[in-house]
mmCIF file of C-alpha atoms in Angstrom:
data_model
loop_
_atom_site.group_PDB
_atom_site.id
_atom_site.type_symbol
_atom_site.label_atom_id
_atom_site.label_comp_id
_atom_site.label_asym_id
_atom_site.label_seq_id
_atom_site.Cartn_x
_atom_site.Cartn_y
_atom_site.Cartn_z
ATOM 1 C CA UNK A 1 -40.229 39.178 -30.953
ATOM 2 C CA UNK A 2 -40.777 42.776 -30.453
ATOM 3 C CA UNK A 3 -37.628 44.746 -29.430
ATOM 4 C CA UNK A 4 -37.524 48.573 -28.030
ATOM 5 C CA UNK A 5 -34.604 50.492 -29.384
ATOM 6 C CA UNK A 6 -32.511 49.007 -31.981
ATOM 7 C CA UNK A 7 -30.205 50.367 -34.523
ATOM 8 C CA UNK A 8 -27.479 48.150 -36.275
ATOM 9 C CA UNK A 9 -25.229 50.835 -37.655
ATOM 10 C CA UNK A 10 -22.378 52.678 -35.651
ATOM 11 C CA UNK A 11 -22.681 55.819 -33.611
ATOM 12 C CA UNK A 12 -25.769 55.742 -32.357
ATOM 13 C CA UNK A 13 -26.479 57.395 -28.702
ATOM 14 C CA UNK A 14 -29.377 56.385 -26.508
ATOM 15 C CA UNK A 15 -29.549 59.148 -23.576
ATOM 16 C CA UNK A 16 -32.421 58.951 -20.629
ATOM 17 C CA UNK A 17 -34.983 56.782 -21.799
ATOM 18 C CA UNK A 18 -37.356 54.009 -19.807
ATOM 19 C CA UNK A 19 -37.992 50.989 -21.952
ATOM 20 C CA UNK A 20 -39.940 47.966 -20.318
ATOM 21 C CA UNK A 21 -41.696 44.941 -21.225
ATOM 22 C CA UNK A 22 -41.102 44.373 -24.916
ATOM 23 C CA UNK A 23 -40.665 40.781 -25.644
ATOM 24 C CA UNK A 24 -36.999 40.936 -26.554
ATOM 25 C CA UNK A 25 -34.062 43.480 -26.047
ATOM 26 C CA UNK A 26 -34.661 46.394 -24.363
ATOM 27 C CA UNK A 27 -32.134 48.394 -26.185
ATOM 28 C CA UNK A 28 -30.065 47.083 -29.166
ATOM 29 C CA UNK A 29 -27.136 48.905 -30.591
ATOM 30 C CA UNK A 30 -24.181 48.462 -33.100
ATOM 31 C CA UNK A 31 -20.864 49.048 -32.121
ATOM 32 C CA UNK A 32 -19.517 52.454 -31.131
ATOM 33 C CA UNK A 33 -22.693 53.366 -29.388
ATOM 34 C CA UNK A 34 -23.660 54.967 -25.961
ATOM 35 C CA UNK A 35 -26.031 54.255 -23.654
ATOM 36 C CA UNK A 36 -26.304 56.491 -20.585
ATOM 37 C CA UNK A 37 -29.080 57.123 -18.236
ATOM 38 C CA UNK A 38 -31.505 54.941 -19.431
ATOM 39 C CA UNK A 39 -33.758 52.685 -17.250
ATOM 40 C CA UNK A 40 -34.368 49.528 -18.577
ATOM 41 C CA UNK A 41 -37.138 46.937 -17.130
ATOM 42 C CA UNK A 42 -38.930 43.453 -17.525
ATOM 43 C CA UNK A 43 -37.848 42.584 -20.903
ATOM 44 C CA UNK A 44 -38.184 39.441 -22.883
ATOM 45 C CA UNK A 45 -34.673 39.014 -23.413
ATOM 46 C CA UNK A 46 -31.359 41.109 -22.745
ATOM 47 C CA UNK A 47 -31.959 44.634 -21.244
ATOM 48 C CA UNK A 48 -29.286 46.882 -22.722
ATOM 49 C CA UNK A 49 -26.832 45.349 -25.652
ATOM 50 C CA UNK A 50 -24.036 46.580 -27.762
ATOM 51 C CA UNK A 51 -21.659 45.867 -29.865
ATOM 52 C CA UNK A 52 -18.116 47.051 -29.792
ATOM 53 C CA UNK A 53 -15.775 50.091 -28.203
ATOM 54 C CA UNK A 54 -19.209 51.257 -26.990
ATOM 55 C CA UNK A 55 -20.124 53.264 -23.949
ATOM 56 C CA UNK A 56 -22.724 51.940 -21.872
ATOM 57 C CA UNK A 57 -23.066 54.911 -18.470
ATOM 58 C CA UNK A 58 -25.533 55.650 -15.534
ATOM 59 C CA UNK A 59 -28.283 52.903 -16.103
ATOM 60 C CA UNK A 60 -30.602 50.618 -14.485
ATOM 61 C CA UNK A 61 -31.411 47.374 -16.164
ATOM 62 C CA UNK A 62 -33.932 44.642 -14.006
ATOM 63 C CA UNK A 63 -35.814 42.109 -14.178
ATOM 64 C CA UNK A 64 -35.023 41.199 -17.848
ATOM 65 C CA UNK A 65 -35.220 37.141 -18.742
ATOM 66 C CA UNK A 66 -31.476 37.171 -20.071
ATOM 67 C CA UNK A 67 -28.597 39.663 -19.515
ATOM 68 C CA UNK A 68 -28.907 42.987 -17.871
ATOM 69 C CA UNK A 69 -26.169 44.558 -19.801
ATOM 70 C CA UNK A 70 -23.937 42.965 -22.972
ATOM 71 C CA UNK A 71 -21.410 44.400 -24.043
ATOM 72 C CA UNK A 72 -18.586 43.243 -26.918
ATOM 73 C CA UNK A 73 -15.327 43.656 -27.032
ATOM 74 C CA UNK A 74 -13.235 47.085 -25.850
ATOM 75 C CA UNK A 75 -16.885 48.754 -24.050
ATOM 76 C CA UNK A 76 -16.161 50.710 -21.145
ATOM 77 C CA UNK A 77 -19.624 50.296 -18.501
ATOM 78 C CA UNK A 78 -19.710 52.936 -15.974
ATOM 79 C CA UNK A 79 -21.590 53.486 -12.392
ATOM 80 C CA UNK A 80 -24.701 50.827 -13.600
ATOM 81 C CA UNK A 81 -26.787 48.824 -11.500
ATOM 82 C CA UNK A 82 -28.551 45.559 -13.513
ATOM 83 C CA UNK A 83 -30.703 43.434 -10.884
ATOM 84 C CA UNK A 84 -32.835 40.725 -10.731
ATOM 85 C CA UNK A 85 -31.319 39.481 -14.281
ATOM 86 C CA UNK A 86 -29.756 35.841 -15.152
ATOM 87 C CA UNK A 87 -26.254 37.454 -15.755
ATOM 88 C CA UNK A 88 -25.816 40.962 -14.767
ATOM 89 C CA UNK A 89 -22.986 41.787 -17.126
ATOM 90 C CA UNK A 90 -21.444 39.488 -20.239
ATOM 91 C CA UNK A 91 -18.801 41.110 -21.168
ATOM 92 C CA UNK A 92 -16.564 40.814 -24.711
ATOM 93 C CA UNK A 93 -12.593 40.844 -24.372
ATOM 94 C CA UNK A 94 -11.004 43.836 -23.221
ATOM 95 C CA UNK A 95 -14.145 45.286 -21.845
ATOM 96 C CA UNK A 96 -13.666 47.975 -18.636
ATOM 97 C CA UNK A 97 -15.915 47.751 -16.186
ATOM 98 C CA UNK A 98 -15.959 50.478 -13.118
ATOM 99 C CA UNK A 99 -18.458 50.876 -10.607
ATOM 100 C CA UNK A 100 -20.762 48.744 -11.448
ATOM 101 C CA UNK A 101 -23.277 46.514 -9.683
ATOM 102 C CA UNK A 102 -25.470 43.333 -9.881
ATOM 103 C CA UNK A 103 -27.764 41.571 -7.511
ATOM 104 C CA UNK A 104 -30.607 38.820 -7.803
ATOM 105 C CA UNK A 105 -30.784 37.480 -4.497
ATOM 106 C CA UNK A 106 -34.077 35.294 -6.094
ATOM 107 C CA UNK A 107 -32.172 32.846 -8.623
ATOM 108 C CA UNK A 108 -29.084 30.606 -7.536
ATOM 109 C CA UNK A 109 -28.255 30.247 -10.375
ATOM 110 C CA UNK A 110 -27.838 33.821 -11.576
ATOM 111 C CA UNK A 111 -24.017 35.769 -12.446
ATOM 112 C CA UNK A 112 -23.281 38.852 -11.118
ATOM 113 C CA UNK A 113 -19.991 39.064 -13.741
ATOM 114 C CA UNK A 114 -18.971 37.006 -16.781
ATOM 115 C CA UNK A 115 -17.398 36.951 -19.658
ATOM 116 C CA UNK A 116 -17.559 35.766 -23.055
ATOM 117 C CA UNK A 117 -16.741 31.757 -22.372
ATOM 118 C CA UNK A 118 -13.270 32.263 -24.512
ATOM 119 C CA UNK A 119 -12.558 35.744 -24.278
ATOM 120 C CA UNK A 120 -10.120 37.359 -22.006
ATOM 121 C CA UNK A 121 -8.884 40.450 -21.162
ATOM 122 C CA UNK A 122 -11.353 42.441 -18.863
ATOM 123 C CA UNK A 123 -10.851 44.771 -16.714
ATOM 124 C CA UNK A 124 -13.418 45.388 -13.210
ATOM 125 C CA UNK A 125 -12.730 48.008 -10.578
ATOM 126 C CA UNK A 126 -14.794 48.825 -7.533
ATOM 127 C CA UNK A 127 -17.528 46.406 -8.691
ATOM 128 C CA UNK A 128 -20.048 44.614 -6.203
ATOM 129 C CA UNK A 129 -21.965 41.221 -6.461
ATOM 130 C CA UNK A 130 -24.816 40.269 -4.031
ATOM 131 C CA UNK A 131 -27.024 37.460 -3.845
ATOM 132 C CA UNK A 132 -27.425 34.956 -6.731
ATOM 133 C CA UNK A 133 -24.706 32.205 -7.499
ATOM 134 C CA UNK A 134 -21.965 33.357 -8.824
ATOM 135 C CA UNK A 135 -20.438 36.949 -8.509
ATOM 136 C CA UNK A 136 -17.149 36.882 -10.866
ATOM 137 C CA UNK A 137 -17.100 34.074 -13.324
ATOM 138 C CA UNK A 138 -13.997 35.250 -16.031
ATOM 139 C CA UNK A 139 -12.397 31.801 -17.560
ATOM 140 C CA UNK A 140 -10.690 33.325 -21.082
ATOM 141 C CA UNK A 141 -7.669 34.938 -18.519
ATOM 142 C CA UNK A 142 -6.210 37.953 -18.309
ATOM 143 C CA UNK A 143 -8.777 39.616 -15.972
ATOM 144 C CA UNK A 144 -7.828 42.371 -13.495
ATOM 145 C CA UNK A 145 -10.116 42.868 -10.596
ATOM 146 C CA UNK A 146 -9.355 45.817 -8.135
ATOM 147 C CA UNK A 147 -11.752 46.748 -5.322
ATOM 148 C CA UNK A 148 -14.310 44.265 -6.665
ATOM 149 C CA UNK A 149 -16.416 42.291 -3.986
ATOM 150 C CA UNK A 150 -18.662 39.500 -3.798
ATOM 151 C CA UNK A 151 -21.218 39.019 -0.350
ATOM 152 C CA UNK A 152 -24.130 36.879 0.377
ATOM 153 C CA UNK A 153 -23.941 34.241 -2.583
ATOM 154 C CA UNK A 154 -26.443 31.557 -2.569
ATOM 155 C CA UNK A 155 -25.879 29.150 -5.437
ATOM 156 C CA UNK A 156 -22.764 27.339 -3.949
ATOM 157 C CA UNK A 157 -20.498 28.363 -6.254
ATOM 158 C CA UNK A 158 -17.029 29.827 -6.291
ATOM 159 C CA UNK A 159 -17.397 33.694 -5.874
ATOM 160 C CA UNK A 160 -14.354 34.640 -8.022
ATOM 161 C CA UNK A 161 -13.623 32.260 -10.582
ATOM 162 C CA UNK A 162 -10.661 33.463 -12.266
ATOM 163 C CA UNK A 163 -9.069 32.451 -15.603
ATOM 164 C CA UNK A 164 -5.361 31.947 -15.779
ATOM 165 C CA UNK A 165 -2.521 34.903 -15.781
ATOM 166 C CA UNK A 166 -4.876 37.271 -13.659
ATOM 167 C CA UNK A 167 -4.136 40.028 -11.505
ATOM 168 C CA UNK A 168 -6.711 40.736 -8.587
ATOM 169 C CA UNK A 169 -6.042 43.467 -6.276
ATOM 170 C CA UNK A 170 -7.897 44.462 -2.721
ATOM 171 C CA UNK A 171 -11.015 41.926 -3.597
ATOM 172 C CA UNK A 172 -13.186 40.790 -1.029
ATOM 173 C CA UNK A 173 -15.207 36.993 -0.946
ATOM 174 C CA UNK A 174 -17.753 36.942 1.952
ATOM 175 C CA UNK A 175 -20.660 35.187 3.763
ATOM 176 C CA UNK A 176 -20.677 32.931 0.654
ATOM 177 C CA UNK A 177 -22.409 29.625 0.139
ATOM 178 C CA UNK A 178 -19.328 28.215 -1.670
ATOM 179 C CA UNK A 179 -15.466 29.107 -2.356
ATOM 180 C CA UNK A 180 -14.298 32.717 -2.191
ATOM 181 C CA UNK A 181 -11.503 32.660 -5.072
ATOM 182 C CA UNK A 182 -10.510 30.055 -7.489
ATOM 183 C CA UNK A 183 -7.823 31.635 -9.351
ATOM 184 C CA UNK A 184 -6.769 28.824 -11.953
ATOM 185 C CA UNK A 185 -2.593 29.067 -13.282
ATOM 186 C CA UNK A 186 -0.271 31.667 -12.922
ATOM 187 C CA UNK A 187 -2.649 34.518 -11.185
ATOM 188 C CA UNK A 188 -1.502 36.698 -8.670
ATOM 189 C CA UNK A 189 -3.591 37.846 -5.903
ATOM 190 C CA UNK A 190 -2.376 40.773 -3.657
ATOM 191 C CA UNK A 191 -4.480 42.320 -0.378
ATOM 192 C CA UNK A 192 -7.351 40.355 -0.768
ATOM 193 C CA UNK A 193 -10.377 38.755 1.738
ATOM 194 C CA UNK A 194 -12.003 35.584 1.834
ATOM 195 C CA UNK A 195 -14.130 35.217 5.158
ATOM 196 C CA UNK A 196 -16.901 33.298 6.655
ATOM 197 C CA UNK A 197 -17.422 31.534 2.919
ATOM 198 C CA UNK A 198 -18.932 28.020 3.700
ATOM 199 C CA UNK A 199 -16.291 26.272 1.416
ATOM 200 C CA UNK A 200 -12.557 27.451 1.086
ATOM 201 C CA UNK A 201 -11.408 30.962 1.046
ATOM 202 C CA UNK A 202 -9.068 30.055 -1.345
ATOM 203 C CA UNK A 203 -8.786 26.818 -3.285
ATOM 204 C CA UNK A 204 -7.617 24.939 -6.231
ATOM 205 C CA UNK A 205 -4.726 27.502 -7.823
ATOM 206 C CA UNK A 206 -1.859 26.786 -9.101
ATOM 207 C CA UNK A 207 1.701 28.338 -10.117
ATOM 208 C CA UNK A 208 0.317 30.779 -8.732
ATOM 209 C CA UNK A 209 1.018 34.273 -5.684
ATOM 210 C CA UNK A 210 -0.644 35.114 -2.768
ATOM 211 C CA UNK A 211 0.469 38.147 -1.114
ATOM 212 C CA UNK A 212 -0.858 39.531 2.076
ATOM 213 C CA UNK A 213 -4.154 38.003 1.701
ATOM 214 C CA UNK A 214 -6.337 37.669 4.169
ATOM 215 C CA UNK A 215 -8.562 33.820 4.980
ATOM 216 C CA UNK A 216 -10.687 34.413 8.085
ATOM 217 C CA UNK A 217 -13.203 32.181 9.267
ATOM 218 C CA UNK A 218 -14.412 29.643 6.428
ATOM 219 C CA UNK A 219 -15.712 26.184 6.537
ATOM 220 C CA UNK A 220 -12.871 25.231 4.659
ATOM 221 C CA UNK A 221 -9.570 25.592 4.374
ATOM 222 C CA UNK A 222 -8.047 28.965 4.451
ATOM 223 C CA UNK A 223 -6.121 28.700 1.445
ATOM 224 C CA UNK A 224 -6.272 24.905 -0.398
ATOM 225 C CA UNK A 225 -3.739 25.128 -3.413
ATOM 226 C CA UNK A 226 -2.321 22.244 -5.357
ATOM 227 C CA UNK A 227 1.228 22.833 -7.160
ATOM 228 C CA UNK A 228 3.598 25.321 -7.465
ATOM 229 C CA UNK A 229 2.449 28.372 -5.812
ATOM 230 C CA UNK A 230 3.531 31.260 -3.052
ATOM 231 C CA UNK A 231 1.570 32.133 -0.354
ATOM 232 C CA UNK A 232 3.793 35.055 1.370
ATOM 233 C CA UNK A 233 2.599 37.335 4.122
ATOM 234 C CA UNK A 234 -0.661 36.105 4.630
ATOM 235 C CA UNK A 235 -3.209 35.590 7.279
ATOM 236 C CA UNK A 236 -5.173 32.275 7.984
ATOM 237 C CA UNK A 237 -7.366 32.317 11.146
ATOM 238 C CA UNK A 238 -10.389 30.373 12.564
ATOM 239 C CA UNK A 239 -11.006 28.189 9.440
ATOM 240 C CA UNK A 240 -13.001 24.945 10.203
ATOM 241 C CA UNK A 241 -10.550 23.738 8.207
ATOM 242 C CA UNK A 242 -6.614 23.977 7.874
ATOM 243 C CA UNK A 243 -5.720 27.229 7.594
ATOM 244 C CA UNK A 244 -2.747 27.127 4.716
ATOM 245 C CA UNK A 245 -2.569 23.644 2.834
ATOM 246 C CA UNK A 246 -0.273 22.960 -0.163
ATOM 247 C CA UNK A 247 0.283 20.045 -2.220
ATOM 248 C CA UNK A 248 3.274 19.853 -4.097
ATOM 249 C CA UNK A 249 6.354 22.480 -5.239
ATOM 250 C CA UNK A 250 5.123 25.350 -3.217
ATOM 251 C CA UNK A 251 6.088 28.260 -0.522
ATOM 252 C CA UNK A 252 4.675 29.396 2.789
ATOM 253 C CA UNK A 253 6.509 32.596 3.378
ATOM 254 C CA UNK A 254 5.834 34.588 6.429
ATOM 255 C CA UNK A 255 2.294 34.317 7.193
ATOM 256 C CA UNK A 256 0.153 34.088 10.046
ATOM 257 C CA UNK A 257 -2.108 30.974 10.950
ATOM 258 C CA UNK A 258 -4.119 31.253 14.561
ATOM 259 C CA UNK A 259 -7.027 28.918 15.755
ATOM 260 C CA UNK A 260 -7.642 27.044 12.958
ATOM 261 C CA UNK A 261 -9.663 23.649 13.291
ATOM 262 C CA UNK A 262 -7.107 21.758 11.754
ATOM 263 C CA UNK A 263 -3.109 22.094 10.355
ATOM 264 C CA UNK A 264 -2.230 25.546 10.184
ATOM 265 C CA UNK A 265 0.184 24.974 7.546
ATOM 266 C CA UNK A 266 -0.050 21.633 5.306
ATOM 267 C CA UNK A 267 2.005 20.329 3.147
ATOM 268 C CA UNK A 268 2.869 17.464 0.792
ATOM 269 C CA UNK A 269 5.955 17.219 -1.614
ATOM 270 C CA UNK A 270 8.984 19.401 -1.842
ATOM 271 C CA UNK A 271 8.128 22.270 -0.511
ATOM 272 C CA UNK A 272 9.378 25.334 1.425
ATOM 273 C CA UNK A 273 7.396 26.312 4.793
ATOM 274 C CA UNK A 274 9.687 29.408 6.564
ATOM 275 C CA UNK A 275 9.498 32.188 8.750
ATOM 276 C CA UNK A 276 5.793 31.582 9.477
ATOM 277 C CA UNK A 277 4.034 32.025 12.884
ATOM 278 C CA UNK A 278 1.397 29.658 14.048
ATOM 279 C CA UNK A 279 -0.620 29.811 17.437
ATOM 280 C CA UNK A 280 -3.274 27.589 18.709
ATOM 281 C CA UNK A 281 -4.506 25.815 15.028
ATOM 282 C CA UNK A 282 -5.701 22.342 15.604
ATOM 283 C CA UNK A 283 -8.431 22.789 18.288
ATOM 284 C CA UNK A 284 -10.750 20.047 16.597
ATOM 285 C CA UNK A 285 -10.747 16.488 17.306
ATOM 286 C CA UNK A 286 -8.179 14.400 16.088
ATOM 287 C CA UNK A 287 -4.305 14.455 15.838
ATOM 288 C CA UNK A 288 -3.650 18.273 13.810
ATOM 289 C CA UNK A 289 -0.504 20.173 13.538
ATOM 290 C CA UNK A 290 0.994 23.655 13.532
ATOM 291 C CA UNK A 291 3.210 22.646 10.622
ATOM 292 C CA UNK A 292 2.250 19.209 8.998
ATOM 293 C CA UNK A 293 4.301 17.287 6.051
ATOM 294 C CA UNK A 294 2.891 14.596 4.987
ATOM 295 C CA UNK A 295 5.590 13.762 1.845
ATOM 296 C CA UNK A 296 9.438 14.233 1.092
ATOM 297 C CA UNK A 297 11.743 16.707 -0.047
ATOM 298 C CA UNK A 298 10.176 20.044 2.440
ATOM 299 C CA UNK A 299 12.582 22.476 4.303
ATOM 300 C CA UNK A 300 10.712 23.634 7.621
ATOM 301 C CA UNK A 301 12.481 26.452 8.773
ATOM 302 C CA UNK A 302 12.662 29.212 11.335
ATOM 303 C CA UNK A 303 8.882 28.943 12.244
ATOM 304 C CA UNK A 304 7.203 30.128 15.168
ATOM 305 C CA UNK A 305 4.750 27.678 16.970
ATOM 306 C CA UNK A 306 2.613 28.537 19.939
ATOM 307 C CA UNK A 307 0.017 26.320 22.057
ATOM 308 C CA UNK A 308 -1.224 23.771 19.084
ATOM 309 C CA UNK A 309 -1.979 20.451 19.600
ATOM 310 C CA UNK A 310 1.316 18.857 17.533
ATOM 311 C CA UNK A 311 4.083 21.609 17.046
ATOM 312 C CA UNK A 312 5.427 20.109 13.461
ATOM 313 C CA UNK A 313 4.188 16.252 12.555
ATOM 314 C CA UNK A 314 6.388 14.950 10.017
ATOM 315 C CA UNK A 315 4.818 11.543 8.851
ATOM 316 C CA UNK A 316 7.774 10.960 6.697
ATOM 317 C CA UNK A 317 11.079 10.937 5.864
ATOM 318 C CA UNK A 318 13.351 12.811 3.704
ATOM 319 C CA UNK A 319 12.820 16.670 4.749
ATOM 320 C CA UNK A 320 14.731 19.172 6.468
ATOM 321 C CA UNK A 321 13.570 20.602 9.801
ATOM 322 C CA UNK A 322 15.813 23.207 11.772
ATOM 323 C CA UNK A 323 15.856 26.725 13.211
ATOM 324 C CA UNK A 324 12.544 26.517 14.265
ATOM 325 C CA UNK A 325 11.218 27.733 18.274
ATOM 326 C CA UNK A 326 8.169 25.480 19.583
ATOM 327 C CA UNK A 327 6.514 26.386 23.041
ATOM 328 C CA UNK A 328 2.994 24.827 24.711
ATOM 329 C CA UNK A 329 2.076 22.003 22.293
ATOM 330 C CA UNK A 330 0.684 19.233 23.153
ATOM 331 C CA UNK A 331 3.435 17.584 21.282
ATOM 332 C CA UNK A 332 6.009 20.117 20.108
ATOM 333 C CA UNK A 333 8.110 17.720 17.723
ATOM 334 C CA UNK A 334 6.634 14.444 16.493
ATOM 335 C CA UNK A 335 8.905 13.406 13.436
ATOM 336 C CA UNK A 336 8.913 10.326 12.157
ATOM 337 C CA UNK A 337 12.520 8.871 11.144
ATOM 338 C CA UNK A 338 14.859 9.830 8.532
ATOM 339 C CA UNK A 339 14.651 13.162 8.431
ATOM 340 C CA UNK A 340 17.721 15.464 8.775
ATOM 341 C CA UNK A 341 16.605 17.745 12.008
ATOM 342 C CA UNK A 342 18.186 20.214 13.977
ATOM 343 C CA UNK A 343 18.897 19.193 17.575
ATOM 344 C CA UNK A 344 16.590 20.351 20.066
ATOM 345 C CA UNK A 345 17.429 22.223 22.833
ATOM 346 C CA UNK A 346 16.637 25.842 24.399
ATOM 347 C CA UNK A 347 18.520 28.838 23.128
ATOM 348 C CA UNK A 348 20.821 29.190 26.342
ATOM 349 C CA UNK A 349 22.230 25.982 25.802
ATOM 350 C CA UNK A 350 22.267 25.360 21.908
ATOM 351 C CA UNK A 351 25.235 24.819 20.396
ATOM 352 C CA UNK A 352 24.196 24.332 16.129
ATOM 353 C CA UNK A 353 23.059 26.938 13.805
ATOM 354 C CA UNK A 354 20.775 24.451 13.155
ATOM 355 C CA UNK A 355 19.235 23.692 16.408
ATOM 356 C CA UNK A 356 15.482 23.770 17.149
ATOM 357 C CA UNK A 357 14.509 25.397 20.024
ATOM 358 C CA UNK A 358 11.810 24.165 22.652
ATOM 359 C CA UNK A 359 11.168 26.575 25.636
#
């Protein structure tokens, strides 16, 4: 197999140069090397590879069978487009990747970013995947992503996959054919946007923070989370599905849900659902709530709940329910018994701390 630049010692520097249809790499390097400039087309195998603390700068890789651009451990990959490849970057541990690109809007099956299956460590800012199936696919942990975005996936996949104890930052997940995020444990996802995805803006996390993120619009659920996690400050509107939904040990804190299909806020076990406003979620068919607990052991507190079709549905007993102000629901209170609830009554007349108010 026929290769077009390779060199397996260190320092070598590869500035400005087109290589194209050889039947393996286009460019092959050692570590410490640099790459900038270069143009990089149709190859038989990866376009542009090096090994580690390299530079890779200013290039173009397409159309090659394999990877656009790989890079091990500690390179830094600058302002590079690599399009029409099967995986635009794959990317060693404690790589640094910054305004980058990758697109093949031809292959589902195609990644925009990955890394390494078991490394971890990388770091993406102001990075862009389009078309293909997945955009961000980072399992080994310990990935930041800042200003990275992921539109118009076709492979019906999740468009940030996320390994555990990650930080992403101002990220956007749209018009995809699957999730937007799937953070898995102990991430922590601050001023992001997942909307119009055709599965869940944001699903499956757990132990896990969500902080003034943004779920507008999906087929899904806003935000679907299992155990142990905060959503605080956040926005769910117009999902098909329910717009916040937690399973068990969690926090809704302060957030927003409007004109979602079903629940705005679910819950299951034990959690703690406060200080949230809610107006108009359950337009679809069927019996859907504001606030919905389906288990034991939740505190519903202080929540705001405007023209839904149930107010709070409680399904079971053993929560807490008080302090909250209910106005235009079909039902505003439909709790089933053994719960320890506030009295109801309006604010003129209420006489507990505790009361819940209906007006």
């Amino acid at each position: 197999m026929s290769h077009g630049i390779t060199a397996n010692g260190v320092l070598c520097e590869v500035v400005g140069v087109n290589v194209g249809t050889c039947g393996g790499n286009g460019i092959d390097l050692g570590p410490v090397s640099r790459v900038r400039d270069c143009m990089v087309r149709s190859n038989g195998s990866h376009g542009i590879r090096v090994g580690s603390n390299s530079i890779v700068s200013g290039c173009l890789s397409s159309a090659n069978v394999v990877n656009g651009i790989e890079a091990l451990s500690g390179t830094t990959v600058s302002d590079c487009v690599s399009e029409g490849n099967a995986v635009g970057y794959l990317l060693g541990s404690n790589c640094s990747v910054t305004n980058c690109r990758s697109g093949n809007p031809a292959a589902a099956s195609s990644i925009g970013f990955q890394a390494f299956l078991s490394e971890s460590g990388v770091s993406l800012t102001d990075c862009r995947a389009s078309g293909g199936g997945r955009g961000f696919w980072f399992q080994g942990g310990r990935t930041t992503l800042t200003r990275c975005s992921a539109a118009g996936l076709t492979g019906n996949q999740t468009a940030f996959e996320i390994g555990p104890n990650s930080l992403v930052t101002e990220c956007r997940a749209s018009d995809n054919s699957g999730h937007g995020f799937l953070p898995f444990a102990r991430c922590t996802l601050t001023n992001c946007t997942a909307a119009q995805n055709a599965g869940d803006g944001y699903f499956g996390s757990s132990d896990s923070s969500f902080i003034n993120c943004f779920a507008v619009g999906n087929n899904g659920d806003g935000f679907d989370l299992v155990d142990g996690s905060t959503v605080q400050g956040c926005t769910a509107n117009n999902n098909l599905a329910s717009g916040i939904s937690m399973n068990n040990g969690g926090s809704v804190i302060n957030c927003t849900t409007r004109s979602n299909q079903q629940d705005g806020i679910a819950v299951n076990f034990s959690c703690l659902v406060r200080g949230n406003s809610c107006n108009g979620d359950g337009t679809g068919i069927g019996f859907e709530a504001a606030i919905r607990a389906t288990g034991q052991a939740n505190r519903i507190e202080g929540n705001n709940i405007t023209f839904a079709d149930r107010g709070i549905l409680v399904s079971s007993g053993g929560n807490t329910i008080f302090g909250n102000s209910l106005k235009g629901c079909a039902v505003n209170f439909d709790i089933a018994g053994g719960n320890d609830m506030g009295p109801i009554g309006s604010a003129a007349t209420a006489t507990s701390p505790w009361a819940n108010i209906q007006y």
